[in-house]
Amino acid sequence: MLLAVDVGNTRIKAAVFEDSILLEQFAFPILEFKNAIENILKKYNNCNDLIVASVGNLDNSDFLAFETNVKVHFVSNEFPFPFHNLYQTPKTLGIDRMVLASGAVLKYPNQNRLIIDAGTCITYDFIDENDNYHGGAISPGMQLRYKSLNNFTANLPLLDIDDFNNQIDLEINPNLIGNSTQNSIHSGVINGLVFEIDGFIDQYQQQYSNFIIILTGGDAEFLAKRLKNTIFANSNFLLESLCQTFQYKNTK
């Protein structure tokens, strides 16, 4: 068994795999990291390996404490990946983006792929059908947009997706023309993000055929209903990609 752990900026996601089958997934705040991992390893005491992809602030030493129970593997830029990295600054490329690219190559061979990860930031990563990783884009995620409007202005309130969900049917977007300050913020944040993602997809599809779009991340389910373009939405794609990357490494 394999325990895959994705350390984000605010939360940790984890999943236990038997071969390539996801048995159970978990999510918890970083502050609860130690107890949560201990409890997972007690429940799945047949786990032999733990693989970590981190963009957060936990040190590797925090995971090495578990080496009495499992062998710990840290994904780094030196890890073997199934693509050619054409990024001009490869050492600055986030581990999460590399793992997502790896999963896209392994799961969807011989296609042009665009992975959109909708989390704290929105990342766009493009890998062509010849398995060349080119790069992409980074923009503020949904919560960052809400928070920035509150943090950098004197009078705008702090809102979030829950405020929108509580007042408007989940299946529709905010009105383009907000008729109050709150509705104007929801329109700017949600519609703006949907227009951005659809715009990126349209531009890629104009340049490339044989194309697949993968949407993942914490806000993937919310956004998938609102995008006009056809996508594969999978909020667990990074954890699944971690498992596939680990298996790929063991074949090298």
Coordinates of N, CA and C in Angstrom, one line a residue:
M1 N 0.8 -1.2 0.0 CA 0.0 0.0 0.0 C 0.9 1.3 0.0
L2 N 0.3 2.3 -0.6 CA 1.0 3.6 -0.6 C 0.2 4.7 0.0
L3 N 0.8 5.5 0.8 CA 0.1 6.7 1.3 C 0.7 7.9 0.5
A4 N -0.2 8.6 -0.2 CA 0.2 9.8 -1.0 C -0.2 11.0 -0.2
V5 N 0.7 12.0 -0.1 CA 0.4 13.2 0.7 C 0.7 14.4 -0.1
D6 N -0.3 15.3 -0.2 CA -0.2 16.6 -0.9 C -0.2 17.7 0.1
V7 N 0.9 18.4 0.3 CA 0.9 19.5 1.3 C 0.7 20.8 0.6
G8 N -0.4 21.4 0.8 CA -0.7 22.7 0.1 C -0.4 23.8 1.0
N9 N -0.9 25.0 0.7 CA -0.6 26.2 1.4 C -1.3 26.3 2.7
T10 N -2.5 25.7 2.8 CA -3.3 25.8 4.0 C -3.8 24.4 4.5
R11 N -3.9 23.5 3.6 CA -4.4 22.2 4.0 C -3.5 21.0 3.4
I12 N -3.7 19.9 4.0 CA -3.1 18.7 3.5 C -4.1 17.7 3.0
K13 N -3.9 17.2 1.8 CA -4.7 16.1 1.3 C -3.9 14.8 1.2
A14 N -4.5 13.7 1.5 CA -3.8 12.4 1.5 C -4.8 11.4 1.0
A15 N -4.2 10.3 0.5 CA -5.0 9.1 0.0 C -4.1 7.9 0.1
V16 N -4.8 6.8 0.5 CA -4.2 5.5 0.5 C -4.5 4.7 -0.8
F17 N -3.5 4.1 -1.4 CA -3.7 3.4 -2.6 C -3.2 2.0 -2.5
E18 N -4.0 1.1 -3.1 CA -3.6 -0.3 -3.2 C -3.4 -0.5 -4.7
D19 N -2.1 -0.6 -5.1 CA -1.7 -0.6 -6.5 C -2.2 0.8 -7.0
S20 N -3.1 0.9 -8.0 CA -3.6 2.1 -8.5 C -5.0 2.5 -8.0
I21 N -5.5 1.7 -7.1 CA -6.9 1.9 -6.6 C -6.9 2.7 -5.4
L22 N -7.6 3.8 -5.4 CA -7.7 4.7 -4.3 C -8.7 4.1 -3.3
L23 N -8.2 3.8 -2.1 CA -9.0 3.1 -1.0 C -9.8 4.2 -0.2
E24 N -9.1 5.2 0.2 CA -9.7 6.2 1.1 C -8.9 7.5 1.0
Q25 N -9.5 8.7 1.0 CA -8.9 9.9 1.0 C -9.2 10.8 2.2
F26 N -8.3 11.7 2.5 CA -8.4 12.5 3.7 C -8.0 13.9 3.4
A27 N -8.5 14.9 4.2 CA -8.1 16.3 4.2 C -8.2 16.8 5.6
F28 N -7.1 17.6 5.9 CA -7.0 18.1 7.3 C -6.1 19.4 7.3
P29 N -6.3 20.3 8.3 CA -5.4 21.4 8.4 C -4.0 21.0 8.7
I30 N -3.0 21.9 8.2 CA -1.6 21.6 8.5 C -1.3 21.4 9.9
L31 N -2.0 22.1 10.8 CA -1.7 22.0 12.2 C -2.0 20.6 12.8
E32 N -2.9 19.9 12.1 CA -3.3 18.6 12.6 C -2.5 17.5 11.9
F33 N -1.4 17.9 11.2 CA -0.7 17.0 10.3 C -0.2 15.7 11.1
K34 N 0.5 15.9 12.2 CA 1.1 14.7 12.8 C 0.1 13.7 13.3
N35 N -1.0 14.1 14.0 CA -2.0 13.2 14.5 C -2.7 12.5 13.3
A36 N -3.0 13.3 12.3 CA -3.7 12.7 11.1 C -2.9 11.6 10.4
I37 N -1.7 11.9 10.2 CA -0.8 10.9 9.5 C -0.7 9.6 10.4
E38 N -0.5 9.8 11.7 CA -0.4 8.7 12.6 C -1.6 7.8 12.6
N39 N -2.8 8.5 12.5 CA -4.1 7.8 12.5 C -4.3 7.0 11.2
I40 N -3.8 7.6 10.1 CA -4.0 6.9 8.8 C -3.1 5.7 8.8
L41 N -1.8 5.8 9.3 CA -0.9 4.7 9.3 C -1.3 3.6 10.3
K42 N -2.0 3.9 11.3 CA -2.6 2.9 12.2 C -3.7 2.2 11.6
K43 N -4.6 2.9 10.8 CA -5.7 2.2 10.2 C -5.2 1.4 9.0
Y44 N -4.2 1.9 8.3 CA -3.7 1.1 7.1 C -2.2 0.7 7.5
N45 N -2.1 -0.3 8.4 CA -0.8 -0.6 8.8 C 0.0 -1.5 7.8
N46 N -0.6 -1.7 6.7 CA 0.1 -2.4 5.6 C 0.8 -1.4 4.6
C47 N 0.7 -0.2 4.9 CA 1.4 0.8 4.1 C 2.9 0.7 4.2
N48 N 3.5 0.5 3.1 CA 5.0 0.4 3.1 C 5.7 1.6 2.7
D49 N 5.0 2.5 1.9 CA 5.7 3.7 1.4 C 4.8 4.9 1.6
L50 N 5.4 6.0 1.8 CA 4.7 7.3 1.9 C 5.4 8.3 0.9
I51 N 4.7 8.8 0.0 CA 5.2 9.8 -1.0 C 4.6 11.2 -0.7
V52 N 5.5 12.2 -0.7 CA 5.1 13.5 -0.3 C 5.4 14.5 -1.5
A53 N 4.4 15.3 -1.8 CA 4.6 16.5 -2.7 C 4.2 17.7 -1.9
S54 N 5.1 18.6 -1.7 CA 4.8 19.7 -0.9 C 5.1 21.1 -1.5
V55 N 4.1 22.0 -1.4 CA 4.4 23.4 -1.7 C 4.1 24.3 -0.4
G56 N 3.9 23.6 0.7 CA 3.6 24.2 1.9 C 4.9 24.4 2.8
N57 N 4.7 24.7 4.0 CA 5.8 25.1 4.9 C 6.3 24.0 5.8
L58 N 5.8 22.8 5.6 CA 6.3 21.7 6.5 C 7.7 21.3 6.0
D59 N 8.6 21.0 6.9 CA 10.0 20.5 6.6 C 9.9 19.0 6.4
N60 N 10.9 18.6 5.6 CA 11.0 17.1 5.3 C 11.2 16.4 6.6
S61 N 11.8 17.0 7.6 CA 12.1 16.3 8.9 C 10.8 15.9 9.6
D62 N 9.7 16.7 9.3 CA 8.4 16.4 9.9 C 7.9 15.0 9.5
F63 N 8.2 14.7 8.2 CA 7.8 13.4 7.7 C 8.7 12.3 8.0
L64 N 10.0 12.6 8.2 CA 11.0 11.5 8.5 C 10.7 10.9 9.8
A65 N 9.9 11.5 10.7 CA 9.6 10.9 12.0 C 8.8 9.6 11.8
F66 N 8.2 9.5 10.6 CA 7.3 8.3 10.4 C 8.1 7.1 9.7
E67 N 9.4 7.3 9.6 CA 10.2 6.3 8.9 C 10.4 5.0 9.7
T68 N 10.0 5.0 10.9 CA 10.0 3.7 11.7 C 8.8 2.8 11.2
N69 N 7.8 3.4 10.5 CA 6.7 2.7 10.0 C 6.7 2.5 8.5
V70 N 7.1 3.5 7.8 CA 7.1 3.5 6.3 C 8.3 4.1 5.7
K71 N 8.6 3.7 4.5 CA 9.7 4.4 3.7 C 9.2 5.7 3.1
V72 N 9.8 6.8 3.4 CA 9.3 8.1 3.0 C 10.1 8.6 1.7
H73 N 9.3 9.0 0.8 CA 9.9 9.5 -0.5 C 9.4 11.0 -0.7
F74 N 10.3 11.9 -1.0 CA 10.0 13.3 -1.3 C 10.1 13.5 -2.8
V75 N 9.1 14.0 -3.4 CA 9.1 14.4 -4.8 C 9.9 15.7 -4.9
S76 N 10.9 15.7 -5.7 CA 11.7 16.9 -5.9 C 12.0 17.1 -7.4
N77 N 12.7 18.2 -7.8 CA 13.0 18.4 -9.2 C 13.9 17.3 -9.7
E78 N 14.6 16.6 -8.9 CA 15.5 15.5 -9.3 C 14.8 14.2 -9.5
F79 N 13.5 14.2 -9.2 CA 12.7 12.9 -9.4 C 12.6 12.6 -10.9
P80 N 12.5 11.3 -11.3 CA 12.3 11.0 -12.7 C 10.9 11.3 -13.1
F81 N 10.7 12.0 -14.1 CA 9.4 12.4 -14.6 C 9.3 11.9 -16.0
P82 N 8.0 11.6 -16.5 CA 7.9 11.0 -17.8 C 7.7 12.1 -18.9
F83 N 8.3 13.3 -18.7 CA 8.2 14.3 -19.7 C 9.5 15.1 -19.9
H84 N 9.7 15.8 -20.9 CA 10.9 16.6 -21.2 C 10.5 18.0 -20.7
N85 N 11.3 18.5 -19.7 CA 11.0 19.8 -19.1 C 11.6 20.9 -19.9
L86 N 10.8 21.7 -20.6 CA 11.3 22.8 -21.4 C 11.2 24.2 -20.7
Y87 N 10.8 24.2 -19.4 CA 10.6 25.4 -18.7 C 12.0 26.1 -18.6
Q88 N 12.0 27.4 -18.8 CA 13.2 28.1 -18.8 C 13.9 28.2 -17.4
T89 N 13.1 28.1 -16.3 CA 13.6 28.1 -15.0 C 13.1 26.8 -14.3
P90 N 13.6 25.6 -14.7 CA 13.1 24.4 -14.2 C 13.1 24.2 -12.7
K91 N 14.2 24.8 -12.0 CA 14.3 24.6 -10.6 C 13.3 25.4 -9.8
T92 N 12.6 26.4 -10.5 CA 11.6 27.2 -9.8 C 10.2 26.6 -10.1
L93 N 10.1 25.5 -10.9 CA 8.8 25.0 -11.2 C 8.2 24.2 -10.0
G94 N 7.0 24.5 -9.6 CA 6.4 23.9 -8.4 C 6.3 22.4 -8.5
I95 N 6.5 21.7 -7.4 CA 6.4 20.3 -7.4 C 5.0 19.8 -7.7
D96 N 4.0 20.6 -7.3 CA 2.7 20.2 -7.6 C 2.4 20.2 -9.1
R97 N 2.9 21.2 -9.7 CA 2.7 21.3 -11.2 C 3.4 20.2 -11.9
M98 N 4.6 19.8 -11.4 CA 5.3 18.7 -12.1 C 4.6 17.4 -11.9
V99 N 4.1 17.2 -10.7 CA 3.3 15.9 -10.4 C 2.1 15.9 -11.3
L100 N 1.4 17.0 -11.4 CA 0.2 17.0 -12.3 C 0.5 16.7 -13.8
A101 N 1.6 17.3 -14.2 CA 2.1 17.1 -15.6 C 2.4 15.6 -15.8
S102 N 3.1 15.0 -14.8 CA 3.4 13.6 -14.8 C 2.2 12.8 -14.9
G103 N 1.2 13.0 -14.1 CA 0.0 12.3 -14.1 C -0.8 12.4 -15.5
A104 N -0.8 13.6 -16.0 CA -1.4 13.8 -17.3 C -0.7 13.0 -18.4
V105 N 0.6 12.9 -18.4 CA 1.3 12.2 -19.4 C 1.1 10.7 -19.3
L106 N 1.1 10.2 -18.0 CA 0.9 8.8 -17.8 C -0.5 8.3 -18.1
K107 N -1.5 9.1 -17.8 CA -2.9 8.7 -17.9 C -3.4 9.0 -19.3
Y108 N -2.9 10.1 -20.0 CA -3.4 10.4 -21.3 C -2.3 10.5 -22.3
P109 N -1.8 9.4 -22.7 CA -0.6 9.4 -23.6 C -1.0 9.9 -25.0
N110 N 0.0 10.5 -25.7 CA -0.1 10.9 -27.1 C -1.2 11.9 -27.3
Q111 N -1.4 12.8 -26.4 CA -2.3 13.9 -26.6 C -1.7 15.2 -26.1
N112 N -2.2 16.3 -26.6 CA -1.9 17.6 -26.0 C -2.8 17.7 -24.7
R113 N -2.1 18.2 -23.6 CA -2.9 18.2 -22.4 C -2.7 19.6 -21.7
L114 N -3.8 20.1 -21.2 CA -3.8 21.3 -20.4 C -4.4 20.9 -19.0
I115 N -3.6 21.1 -18.0 CA -4.1 20.8 -16.6 C -4.3 22.1 -15.9
I116 N -5.6 22.3 -15.4 CA -5.9 23.5 -14.7 C -6.2 23.1 -13.2
D117 N -5.4 23.6 -12.3 CA -5.5 23.3 -10.9 C -6.1 24.5 -10.2
A118 N -7.3 24.4 -9.7 CA -8.0 25.5 -9.1 C -8.0 25.4 -7.6
G119 N -6.9 25.9 -7.0 CA -6.7 25.9 -5.6 C -6.5 27.3 -5.1
T120 N -5.5 27.5 -4.2 CA -5.2 28.8 -3.7 C -4.8 29.7 -4.8
C121 N -4.0 29.2 -5.7 CA -3.7 29.8 -7.0 C -4.4 29.0 -8.1
I122 N -4.6 29.6 -9.3 CA -5.0 28.8 -10.5 C -3.7 28.6 -11.3
T123 N -3.4 27.4 -11.5 CA -2.2 27.1 -12.4 C -2.7 26.4 -13.6
Y124 N -2.0 26.8 -14.7 CA -2.3 26.2 -16.0 C -1.0 25.6 -16.5
D125 N -1.0 24.3 -16.9 CA 0.2 23.6 -17.3 C -0.1 22.9 -18.6
F126 N 0.8 23.1 -19.6 CA 0.6 22.5 -20.9 C 1.8 21.6 -21.2
I127 N 1.4 20.3 -21.6 CA 2.3 19.3 -22.1 C 1.8 18.8 -23.5
D128 N 2.7 18.9 -24.4 CA 2.3 18.6 -25.8 C 2.2 17.0 -26.0
E129 N 1.8 16.6 -27.2 CA 1.6 15.2 -27.5 C 2.9 14.4 -27.6
N130 N 4.0 15.1 -27.6 CA 5.3 14.5 -27.6 C 5.9 14.5 -26.2
D131 N 5.1 14.8 -25.2 CA 5.5 14.8 -23.8 C 6.6 15.9 -23.5
N132 N 6.5 17.0 -24.1 CA 7.3 18.2 -23.8 C 6.5 19.1 -22.9
Y133 N 7.0 19.4 -21.7 CA 6.3 20.3 -20.8 C 6.8 21.7 -21.2
H134 N 5.9 22.6 -21.5 CA 6.2 24.0 -21.9 C 6.1 25.0 -20.8
G135 N 5.2 24.8 -19.9 CA 4.9 25.8 -18.9 C 3.4 26.2 -18.9
G136 N 3.0 27.4 -18.6 CA 1.6 27.7 -18.5 C 1.4 29.1 -17.9
A137 N 0.6 29.2 -16.9 CA 0.3 30.4 -16.2 C -0.1 30.2 -14.8
I138 N 0.0 31.3 -14.0 CA -0.4 31.3 -12.6 C -1.2 32.5 -12.3
S139 N -2.4 32.4 -11.7 CA -3.2 33.5 -11.4 C -3.8 33.3 -10.0
P140 N -4.4 34.3 -9.4 CA -5.0 34.2 -8.1 C -6.2 33.2 -8.1
G141 N -6.3 32.4 -7.1 CA -7.5 31.5 -7.0 C -8.7 32.3 -6.5
M142 N -9.8 31.6 -6.3 CA -11.0 32.2 -6.0 C -11.0 32.9 -4.6
Q143 N -10.5 32.2 -3.6 CA -10.4 32.8 -2.3 C -9.5 33.9 -2.2
L144 N -8.4 33.8 -3.0 CA -7.4 35.0 -3.0 C -8.1 36.2 -3.6
R145 N -8.9 36.0 -4.6 CA -9.6 37.2 -5.2 C -10.6 37.8 -4.2
Y146 N -11.4 37.0 -3.5 CA -12.3 37.5 -2.5 C -11.5 38.3 -1.4
K147 N -10.4 37.6 -0.9 CA -9.6 38.2 0.2 C -8.9 39.5 -0.2
S148 N -8.4 39.6 -1.5 CA -7.7 40.7 -1.9 C -8.6 42.0 -2.0
L149 N -9.9 41.7 -2.4 CA -10.8 42.9 -2.5 C -11.1 43.5 -1.1
N150 N -11.1 42.6 -0.1 CA -11.3 43.1 1.3 C -10.0 43.7 1.9
N151 N -8.8 43.0 1.6 CA -7.6 43.4 2.2 C -7.1 44.7 1.7
F152 N -7.3 45.0 0.4 CA -6.7 46.1 -0.3 C -7.6 47.3 -0.6
T153 N -8.8 47.2 0.0 CA -9.8 48.3 -0.1 C -10.3 48.7 1.3
A154 N -10.8 49.8 1.5 CA -11.3 50.3 2.8 C -12.7 49.8 3.1
N155 N -13.5 49.6 2.1 CA -15.0 49.4 2.4 C -15.6 48.2 1.9
L156 N -14.8 47.4 1.1 CA -15.4 46.2 0.5 C -15.4 45.0 1.5
P157 N -16.5 44.3 1.7 CA -16.6 43.2 2.7 C -15.9 42.0 2.2
L158 N -15.6 41.1 3.2 CA -14.9 39.9 2.9 C -16.0 38.8 2.6
L159 N -16.1 38.3 1.4 CA -17.0 37.3 1.0 C -16.3 36.0 0.7
D160 N -17.1 35.0 0.4 CA -16.5 33.7 -0.1 C -17.5 33.0 -0.9
I161 N -17.2 31.8 -1.3 CA -18.1 31.0 -2.2 C -19.4 30.7 -1.4
D162 N -19.2 30.4 -0.1 CA -20.4 30.0 0.7 C -21.4 31.1 0.7
D163 N -21.0 32.4 0.8 CA -21.9 33.5 0.7 C -22.8 33.4 -0.6
F164 N -22.1 33.1 -1.7 CA -22.8 33.0 -2.9 C -23.7 31.8 -3.0
N165 N -23.2 30.6 -2.5 CA -24.0 29.4 -2.5 C -25.3 29.5 -1.7
N166 N -25.2 30.3 -0.6 CA -26.3 30.4 0.3 C -27.4 31.3 -0.2
Q167 N -27.1 32.1 -1.2 CA -28.2 33.0 -1.7 C -28.6 32.7 -3.1
I168 N -27.9 31.9 -3.9 CA -28.2 31.7 -5.3 C -28.1 30.3 -5.6
D169 N -29.0 29.8 -6.5 CA -29.0 28.4 -6.9 C -27.6 28.0 -7.4
L170 N -27.1 26.8 -7.0 CA -25.8 26.3 -7.4 C -25.5 26.2 -8.9
E171 N -26.6 26.0 -9.6 CA -26.4 25.7 -11.0 C -26.3 27.0 -11.9
I172 N -26.4 28.2 -11.3 CA -26.3 29.3 -12.2 C -25.2 30.2 -11.7
N173 N -24.6 31.0 -12.6 CA -23.6 32.0 -12.3 C -24.2 33.2 -11.7
P174 N -23.4 34.1 -11.1 CA -24.0 35.4 -10.6 C -24.4 36.2 -11.8
N175 N -25.4 37.0 -11.6 CA -25.8 38.0 -12.7 C -24.5 38.7 -13.1
L176 N -24.4 38.9 -14.5 CA -23.3 39.7 -15.0 C -23.3 41.1 -14.4
I177 N -24.5 41.7 -14.2 CA -24.6 43.0 -13.6 C -25.1 42.9 -12.2
G178 N -24.1 43.0 -11.3 CA -24.5 42.9 -9.9 C -25.3 44.1 -9.4
N179 N -26.4 43.8 -8.7 CA -27.3 44.9 -8.3 C -27.1 45.3 -6.8
S180 N -26.0 44.9 -6.2 CA -25.6 45.3 -4.9 C -24.1 45.1 -4.8
T181 N -23.5 45.6 -3.8 CA -22.0 45.5 -3.6 C -21.6 44.0 -3.5
Q182 N -22.4 43.3 -2.7 CA -22.1 41.8 -2.6 C -22.2 41.1 -3.9
N183 N -23.3 41.4 -4.6 CA -23.5 40.7 -5.9 C -22.5 41.1 -7.0
S184 N -22.1 42.4 -6.9 CA -21.0 42.9 -7.8 C -19.7 42.1 -7.5
I185 N -19.4 41.9 -6.3 CA -18.2 41.2 -5.9 C -18.3 39.7 -6.4
H186 N -19.4 39.1 -6.2 CA -19.6 37.7 -6.7 C -19.4 37.7 -8.2
S187 N -20.0 38.6 -8.9 CA -19.9 38.7 -10.3 C -18.5 38.8 -10.8
G188 N -17.8 39.7 -10.2 CA -16.4 40.0 -10.5 C -15.5 38.8 -10.3
V189 N -15.7 38.2 -9.1 CA -14.8 37.0 -8.8 C -15.2 35.8 -9.6
I190 N -16.4 35.4 -9.5 CA -16.8 34.1 -10.1 C -16.9 34.2 -11.6
N191 N -17.6 35.2 -12.1 CA -17.7 35.3 -13.6 C -16.3 35.6 -14.2
G192 N -15.5 36.4 -13.5 CA -14.2 36.8 -13.9 C -13.3 35.5 -14.1
L193 N -13.4 34.6 -13.1 CA -12.6 33.4 -13.1 C -13.1 32.5 -14.2
V194 N -14.4 32.3 -14.3 CA -14.9 31.5 -15.4 C -14.5 32.0 -16.8
F195 N -14.6 33.3 -17.0 CA -14.2 33.9 -18.3 C -12.8 33.7 -18.5
E196 N -12.0 33.8 -17.5 CA -10.5 33.6 -17.6 C -10.2 32.2 -18.0
I197 N -10.8 31.2 -17.3 CA -10.5 29.8 -17.7 C -11.0 29.4 -19.1
D198 N -12.2 29.8 -19.4 CA -12.7 29.5 -20.7 C -11.9 30.2 -21.8
G199 N -11.4 31.4 -21.5 CA -10.6 32.1 -22.4 C -9.2 31.4 -22.7
F200 N -8.6 31.0 -21.6 CA -7.4 30.2 -21.8 C -7.6 28.9 -22.6
I201 N -8.7 28.2 -22.3 CA -9.0 27.0 -23.0 C -9.2 27.3 -24.5
D202 N -10.0 28.3 -24.8 CA -10.3 28.7 -26.2 C -9.0 29.0 -27.0
Q203 N -8.0 29.7 -26.3 CA -6.8 30.0 -27.0 C -5.9 28.8 -27.3
Y204 N -5.9 27.9 -26.3 CA -5.1 26.6 -26.5 C -5.8 25.8 -27.6
Q205 N -7.1 25.7 -27.6 CA -7.8 24.9 -28.6 C -7.6 25.4 -30.0
Q206 N -7.5 26.7 -30.1 CA -7.2 27.3 -31.5 C -5.9 26.9 -32.0
Q207 N -4.9 26.7 -31.1 CA -3.5 26.4 -31.5 C -3.2 24.9 -31.6
Y208 N -4.0 24.1 -30.9 CA -3.7 22.6 -30.8 C -4.9 21.8 -31.0
S209 N -4.7 20.7 -31.7 CA -5.8 19.7 -31.9 C -5.4 18.5 -31.0
N210 N -6.2 17.4 -31.0 CA -6.0 16.2 -30.2 C -5.7 16.6 -28.8
F211 N -6.7 17.3 -28.2 CA -6.5 18.1 -27.0 C -7.4 17.6 -25.8
I212 N -6.8 17.5 -24.6 CA -7.6 17.2 -23.5 C -7.4 18.2 -22.4
I213 N -8.5 18.6 -21.7 CA -8.4 19.5 -20.6 C -8.7 18.8 -19.3
I214 N -7.9 18.9 -18.3 CA -8.1 18.3 -17.0 C -8.3 19.4 -15.9
L215 N -9.4 19.5 -15.2 CA -9.6 20.5 -14.2 C -9.5 19.8 -12.8
T216 N -8.7 20.3 -11.9 CA -8.6 19.7 -10.6 C -8.5 20.8 -9.6
G217 N -8.3 20.4 -8.3 CA -8.1 21.3 -7.2 C -9.4 21.5 -6.4
G218 N -9.3 22.2 -5.3 CA -10.4 22.3 -4.4 C -11.7 23.0 -5.0
D219 N -11.5 23.9 -5.9 CA -12.7 24.5 -6.5 C -13.1 23.9 -7.9
A220 N -12.6 22.8 -8.2 CA -12.8 22.1 -9.5 C -14.3 21.8 -9.7
E221 N -14.9 21.2 -8.7 CA -16.3 20.9 -8.8 C -17.2 22.1 -9.0
F222 N -16.9 23.1 -8.2 CA -17.7 24.4 -8.3 C -17.6 25.0 -9.7
L223 N -16.4 25.0 -10.3 CA -16.1 25.6 -11.5 C -16.6 24.8 -12.7
A224 N -16.5 23.5 -12.6 CA -16.8 22.6 -13.7 C -18.2 22.8 -14.2
K225 N -19.2 23.1 -13.3 CA -20.6 23.3 -13.8 C -20.8 24.6 -14.5
R226 N -19.8 25.5 -14.5 CA -20.0 26.8 -15.0 C -19.2 27.1 -16.3
L227 N -18.3 26.2 -16.6 CA -17.4 26.4 -17.8 C -18.2 25.9 -19.0
K228 N -18.0 26.6 -20.1 CA -18.7 26.3 -21.4 C -17.9 25.2 -22.1
N229 N -16.6 25.0 -21.8 CA -15.8 24.1 -22.5 C -15.9 22.7 -21.9
T230 N -15.7 21.7 -22.7 CA -15.7 20.3 -22.2 C -14.4 20.0 -21.5
I231 N -14.5 19.5 -20.3 CA -13.3 19.2 -19.5 C -13.5 17.9 -18.8
F232 N -12.4 17.3 -18.3 CA -12.4 16.2 -17.3 C -12.2 16.8 -16.0
A233 N -13.2 16.8 -15.1 CA -13.0 17.4 -13.7 C -12.7 16.2 -12.8
N234 N -11.6 16.4 -12.1 CA -11.2 15.3 -11.1 C -10.5 16.0 -10.0
S235 N -11.1 16.2 -8.9 CA -10.5 16.9 -7.7 C -9.4 16.1 -7.1
N236 N -9.3 14.8 -7.4 CA -8.2 14.0 -6.8 C -7.1 13.7 -7.8
F237 N -7.0 14.5 -8.8 CA -6.0 14.2 -9.9 C -4.6 14.3 -9.3
L238 N -4.3 15.2 -8.4 CA -2.9 15.4 -8.0 C -2.5 14.1 -7.1
L239 N -3.4 13.7 -6.3 CA -3.1 12.5 -5.5 C -3.0 11.2 -6.4
E240 N -3.8 11.1 -7.3 CA -3.7 10.0 -8.3 C -2.4 10.1 -9.1
S241 N -2.0 11.3 -9.4 CA -0.8 11.5 -10.2 C 0.4 11.2 -9.3
L242 N 0.3 11.5 -8.0 CA 1.4 11.1 -7.1 C 1.6 9.6 -7.1
C243 N 0.5 8.9 -7.0 CA 0.6 7.4 -7.1 C 1.2 7.0 -8.4
Q244 N 0.8 7.5 -9.5 CA 1.3 7.1 -10.8 C 2.8 7.5 -10.9
T245 N 3.2 8.6 -10.4 CA 4.6 9.1 -10.5 C 5.5 8.1 -9.6
F246 N 5.0 7.7 -8.5 CA 5.7 6.8 -7.6 C 5.9 5.5 -8.4
Q247 N 4.8 5.0 -9.0 CA 4.9 3.7 -9.8 C 5.9 3.9 -11.0
Y248 N 5.8 5.0 -11.6 CA 6.8 5.3 -12.7 C 8.2 5.3 -12.3
K249 N 8.5 5.9 -11.1 CA 9.8 5.9 -10.6 C 10.4 4.5 -10.3
N250 N 9.5 3.6 -9.9 CA 9.9 2.3 -9.5 C 10.2 1.4 -10.7
T251 N 9.8 1.9 -11.9 CA 10.2 1.2 -13.2 C 11.5 1.7 -13.7
K252 N 12.1 2.7 -13.2 CA 13.3 3.3 -13.7 C 14.5 2.7 -13.0

